[in-house]
Amino acid sequence: MTNNTPLRIWITGASSGIGQACALTLAAAGHRVWASARSTDKLEALAQQAAAASGTIQPHPCDVTSPDSVRACANAMTEAWGGMDVIIPNAGIGYFNPLQEAPLQEWQAMIDVNISGVLSTLHAALPSLIENKGHVINIGSLAARQVFPNSGVYCATKHAVLALSESLRTEFRNDLAVTTINPGAVNTPFIDRTTNEELRANYRPQFDEGMEADYVADAVLFAVESRGRGVVSELTIRPDRR
Ligand code: NDP
């Protein structure tokens, strides 16, 4: 397999932001993208956008907090396309709040999506990935390496993602490529989920001035197409100077 071979790529959280940009960029490069999320209407629109440019994006519903939903999605992909070459467990959420003020449900929701969801996705994808000597591209964050105020549990979930990447790299050295992309602020709806109105308003400008999701998608494409030359094991990207 060369770095020009079209790959079969599953992206979770493909209905918005970074996942959506990755789906479009990878499809435009000729790869086949299995795009999952809960918002199937947005995925359908994405599939049509790709098809208009002769790209392949196959929408499939998937709630990463449900292991059954994740397994069904992985099975549907491997049945339809005969296997999987790349997994991008991108679905992730953040609720920003000081630790003392955060509702417990917000912590649990981040753990359910950002850790348990990533684990379920990897568990469902690994057999086919190992068989195909495939590639795991985890979406970490600057928060995987640093801890910031008002986002302690989010940072903890991203530290877990990075630890998982390192564990996969160590255990499957001869069978998988493993990449962690650690972006700083990216201009997506990510921060709009924060229920603390004051913090949401304070943080929004940082995200408005952040990187465009396309830039993260270009980094993912670079990592995917490094096959045969080397492995990007960790890549940190930050907003440019202004
Ligand atoms: P968005 O809010 O734009 O997108 C989040 C995606 O996750 C959506 O497609 C959403 O789809 C999906 N999602 C949320 N909950 C679930 C669920 N239960 N099951 C399936 N999918 C779900 O955020 P971003 O694009 O910014 O974030 C993508 C990733 O990038 C996350 O892992 C985030 O932590 C990370 N990141 C973001 C940064 C930023 O500054 N924006 C910086 C660093 C990392 P739907 O609701 O349709 O299910």
Coordinates of C-alpha atoms and ligand atoms in Angstrom, one line a residue:
M1 CA 0.0 0.0 0.0
T2 CA 1.4 3.4 -1.0
N3 CA 0.5 6.8 0.4
N4 CA -1.7 7.3 -2.7
T5 CA -3.9 4.3 -2.0
P6 CA -7.5 5.4 -1.2
L7 CA -8.1 4.5 2.5
R8 CA -11.3 3.5 4.3
I9 CA -11.6 6.0 7.2
W10 CA -14.1 6.2 10.0
I11 CA -14.6 9.6 11.7
T12 CA -16.8 10.0 14.7
G13 CA -18.3 13.4 15.5
A14 CA -18.3 14.2 11.7
S15 CA -21.4 16.4 11.8
S16 CA -19.6 19.6 13.0
G17 CA -16.3 21.4 13.4
I18 CA -13.1 19.4 13.2
G19 CA -14.7 16.1 12.3
Q20 CA -16.7 17.7 9.5
A21 CA -13.6 19.4 8.1
C22 CA -11.6 16.1 8.3
A23 CA -14.4 14.3 6.4
L24 CA -14.5 16.8 3.6
T25 CA -10.7 17.1 3.3
L26 CA -10.1 13.4 3.3
A27 CA -12.9 12.7 0.8
A28 CA -11.5 15.5 -1.5
A29 CA -8.1 13.7 -1.3
G30 CA -9.8 10.5 -2.7
H31 CA -10.3 8.5 0.5
R32 CA -13.6 6.9 1.5
V33 CA -15.0 8.4 4.6
W34 CA -17.5 6.6 6.9
A35 CA -19.0 9.6 8.8
S36 CA -20.8 9.1 12.0
A37 CA -22.6 11.3 14.6
R38 CA -26.1 11.7 16.1
S39 CA -27.1 14.5 13.7
T40 CA -27.9 12.4 10.6
D41 CA -29.4 15.4 8.8
K42 CA -26.0 17.2 8.9
L43 CA -24.2 14.0 7.8
E44 CA -26.5 13.7 4.8
A45 CA -25.8 17.3 3.8
L46 CA -22.0 16.5 4.1
A47 CA -22.4 13.4 2.0
Q48 CA -24.1 15.4 -0.7
Q49 CA -21.4 18.1 -0.6
A50 CA -18.7 15.5 -1.1
A51 CA -20.6 13.7 -3.8
A52 CA -20.9 17.0 -5.8
A53 CA -17.1 17.0 -5.9
S54 CA -16.9 13.2 -6.7
G55 CA -15.9 12.4 -3.1
T56 CA -17.3 9.5 -0.9
I57 CA -18.7 10.3 2.5
Q58 CA -21.1 7.6 3.8
P59 CA -23.2 8.9 6.7
H60 CA -24.1 6.5 9.5
P61 CA -25.8 7.3 12.8
C62 CA -23.8 6.7 16.0
D63 CA -24.0 7.8 19.6
V64 CA -20.6 7.1 21.1
T65 CA -22.0 6.9 24.6
S66 CA -23.8 3.7 23.5
P67 CA -21.4 0.8 23.0
D68 CA -24.2 -1.0 21.0
S69 CA -24.5 1.9 18.7
V70 CA -20.8 2.1 18.2
R71 CA -20.4 -1.6 17.5
A72 CA -23.3 -1.5 15.0
C73 CA -21.7 1.4 13.2
A74 CA -18.3 -0.4 13.0
N75 CA -19.9 -3.6 11.8
A76 CA -21.9 -1.7 9.1
M77 CA -18.7 -0.2 7.8
T78 CA -16.7 -3.4 7.7
E79 CA -19.6 -5.2 6.0
A80 CA -20.1 -2.4 3.4
W81 CA -16.4 -1.7 2.7
G82 CA -14.7 -5.0 3.7
G83 CA -12.7 -3.4 6.5
M84 CA -11.3 -0.2 8.0
D85 CA -7.8 1.4 7.5
V86 CA -8.1 4.5 9.7
I87 CA -10.1 5.4 12.7
I88 CA -10.5 9.0 13.9
P89 CA -12.4 8.9 17.2
N90 CA -13.0 12.7 17.1
A91 CA -16.4 13.0 18.9
G92 CA -15.7 15.1 22.0
I93 CA -17.4 17.8 24.2
G94 CA -16.3 20.3 26.7
Y95 CA -18.2 22.1 29.5
F96 CA -16.1 24.8 31.1
N97 CA -16.8 25.7 34.7
P98 CA -14.7 26.1 37.9
L99 CA -14.5 22.7 39.6
Q100 CA -16.5 23.9 42.6
E101 CA -19.4 25.1 40.5
A102 CA -19.7 22.4 37.9
P103 CA -22.7 20.1 38.0
L104 CA -21.6 16.5 38.3
Q105 CA -23.6 15.7 35.2
E106 CA -21.3 17.9 33.1
W107 CA -18.2 15.9 34.3
Q108 CA -20.0 12.7 33.6
A109 CA -21.0 13.7 30.1
M110 CA -17.4 14.7 29.2
I111 CA -16.2 11.3 30.6
D112 CA -18.9 9.4 28.7
V113 CA -18.1 11.0 25.3
N114 CA -14.4 11.9 25.5
I115 CA -13.1 8.8 27.3
S116 CA -15.8 6.0 27.2
G117 CA -16.8 7.0 23.7
V118 CA -13.3 6.9 22.5
L119 CA -12.7 3.5 24.2
S120 CA -15.9 2.0 22.7
T121 CA -14.9 3.3 19.3
L122 CA -11.4 1.9 19.5
H123 CA -12.6 -1.4 20.9
A124 CA -15.0 -1.8 17.9
A125 CA -12.4 -0.7 15.3
L126 CA -9.3 -2.5 16.5
P127 CA -9.9 -6.0 15.0
S128 CA -10.2 -4.6 11.5
L129 CA -7.5 -2.0 12.0
I130 CA -5.0 -4.6 13.2
E131 CA -5.9 -6.9 10.4
N132 CA -5.1 -4.1 7.9
K133 CA -2.1 -2.7 9.8
G134 CA -4.1 0.5 10.0
H135 CA -3.9 3.9 11.7
V136 CA -5.5 5.4 14.8
I137 CA -5.7 9.2 14.8
N138 CA -6.7 10.4 18.2
I139 CA -7.8 14.0 18.6
G140 CA -6.2 15.3 21.8
S141 CA -5.8 18.9 22.6
L142 CA -3.3 21.3 24.2
A143 CA -5.3 20.2 27.2
A144 CA -3.7 16.7 26.8
R145 CA -0.4 18.2 27.8
Q146 CA -1.4 21.2 29.9
V147 CA -4.0 21.9 32.5
F148 CA -6.1 25.1 32.3
P149 CA -8.4 26.7 34.9
N150 CA -12.2 26.2 34.4
S151 CA -11.6 23.0 32.4
G152 CA -10.1 20.5 34.8
V153 CA -12.2 17.5 33.9
Y154 CA -12.0 18.3 30.2
C155 CA -8.2 18.4 30.6
A156 CA -8.3 15.1 32.5
T157 CA -10.3 13.4 29.6
K158 CA -7.7 14.7 27.1
H159 CA -4.8 13.5 29.2
A160 CA -6.6 10.1 29.1
V161 CA -6.8 10.2 25.3
L162 CA -3.1 10.9 25.1
A163 CA -2.3 8.0 27.5
L164 CA -4.4 5.7 25.4
S165 CA -2.5 6.7 22.2
E166 CA 0.8 6.0 23.9
S167 CA -0.5 2.6 25.2
L168 CA -1.7 1.7 21.6
R169 CA 1.6 2.7 20.2
T170 CA 3.5 0.6 22.7
E171 CA 1.3 -2.5 22.5
F172 CA 0.8 -2.5 18.7
R173 CA 4.1 -1.2 17.5
N174 CA 4.2 -3.6 14.5
D175 CA 0.6 -3.5 13.6
L176 CA -0.7 0.0 14.0
A177 CA 0.3 3.6 13.3
V178 CA -0.8 5.9 16.1
T179 CA -1.1 9.6 15.9
T180 CA -2.3 12.2 18.4
I181 CA -3.2 15.6 17.1
N182 CA -3.2 18.3 19.8
P183 CA -4.9 21.5 18.6
G184 CA -5.1 24.7 20.5
A185 CA -8.3 26.8 20.0
V186 CA -10.2 26.0 16.9
N187 CA -13.1 28.0 15.6
T188 CA -16.0 25.6 16.0
P189 CA -19.2 25.5 18.0
F190 CA -17.3 23.6 20.7
I191 CA -17.5 26.3 23.4
D192 CA -21.2 27.0 22.8
R193 CA -22.1 23.9 24.9
T194 CA -20.7 25.6 28.1
T195 CA -23.6 26.4 30.3
N196 CA -21.8 29.0 32.5
E197 CA -22.9 32.1 30.5
E198 CA -20.2 34.3 31.8
L199 CA -17.4 31.9 30.9
R200 CA -19.0 31.1 27.6
A201 CA -19.0 34.8 26.6
N202 CA -15.4 35.2 27.9
Y203 CA -14.0 32.3 26.0
R204 CA -15.9 32.7 22.7
P205 CA -13.5 35.3 21.3
Q206 CA -10.5 32.9 21.9
F207 CA -12.3 30.4 19.7
D208 CA -13.4 33.0 17.1
E209 CA -9.7 33.9 16.8
G210 CA -8.6 30.3 16.8
M211 CA -7.5 28.1 13.9
E212 CA -9.9 27.1 11.2
A213 CA -11.0 23.5 11.3
D214 CA -9.6 23.0 7.8
Y215 CA -6.1 23.5 9.2
V216 CA -6.5 20.7 11.7
A217 CA -7.9 18.6 8.8
D218 CA -4.8 19.3 6.7
A219 CA -2.7 18.0 9.7
V220 CA -4.8 14.8 9.8
L221 CA -4.4 14.4 6.0
F222 CA -0.6 14.8 6.4
A223 CA -0.6 12.1 9.1
V224 CA -2.8 9.7 7.1
E225 CA -0.8 10.1 3.9
S226 CA 2.6 9.6 5.7
R227 CA 1.9 5.8 5.4
G228 CA 5.0 4.1 3.9
R229 CA 7.3 7.0 4.9
G230 CA 7.0 7.3 8.7
V231 CA 4.5 7.9 11.5
V232 CA 3.5 11.2 13.0
S233 CA 3.1 10.2 16.6
E234 CA 2.2 13.5 18.1
L235 CA 1.5 16.9 16.5
T236 CA 0.7 20.1 18.4
I237 CA -0.8 23.0 16.4
R238 CA -1.6 26.4 17.8
P239 CA -3.3 29.6 16.5
D240 CA -0.9 31.8 14.5
R241 CA 0.5 35.1 15.6
R242 CA -1.8 38.1 14.9
Ligands
NDP1 P1 -18.0 20.5 17.8 O1 -18.9 20.8 18.9 O2 -18.0 21.3 16.6 O3 -18.3 19.0 17.3 C1 -18.4 17.9 18.2 C2 -18.8 16.7 17.5 O4 -18.9 15.6 18.4 C3 -20.1 16.8 16.7 O5 -20.0 16.2 15.4 C4 -21.1 16.0 17.6 O6 -22.1 15.4 16.8 C5 -20.2 14.9 18.2 N1 -20.7 14.3 19.4 C6 -21.0 14.9 20.6 N2 -21.6 14.0 21.4 C7 -21.6 12.9 20.7 C8 -22.2 11.6 21.0 N3 -22.7 11.3 22.2 N4 -22.1 10.6 20.0 C9 -21.6 10.9 18.8 N5 -21.1 12.1 18.5 C10 -21.1 13.1 19.4 O7 -16.5 20.4 18.4 P2 -15.0 20.3 17.7 O8 -15.1 20.0 16.3 O9 -14.3 21.6 18.1 O10 -14.4 19.1 18.6 C11 -14.0 17.9 18.0 C12 -12.9 17.3 18.8 O11 -11.8 18.2 18.8 C13 -13.3 17.1 20.2 O12 -12.7 15.8 20.6 C14 -12.6 18.2 21.0 O13 -12.3 17.9 22.3 C15 -11.4 18.4 20.2 N6 -10.7 19.7 20.3 C16 -11.4 20.9 19.9 C17 -10.7 22.1 20.0 C18 -11.4 23.4 19.8 O14 -10.8 24.4 20.1 N7 -12.6 23.4 19.1 C19 -9.3 22.1 20.4 C20 -8.7 20.9 20.7 C21 -9.4 19.7 20.6 P3 -23.6 15.2 17.1 O15 -24.0 16.2 18.2 O16 -24.3 15.3 15.8 O17 -23.7 13.8 17.7

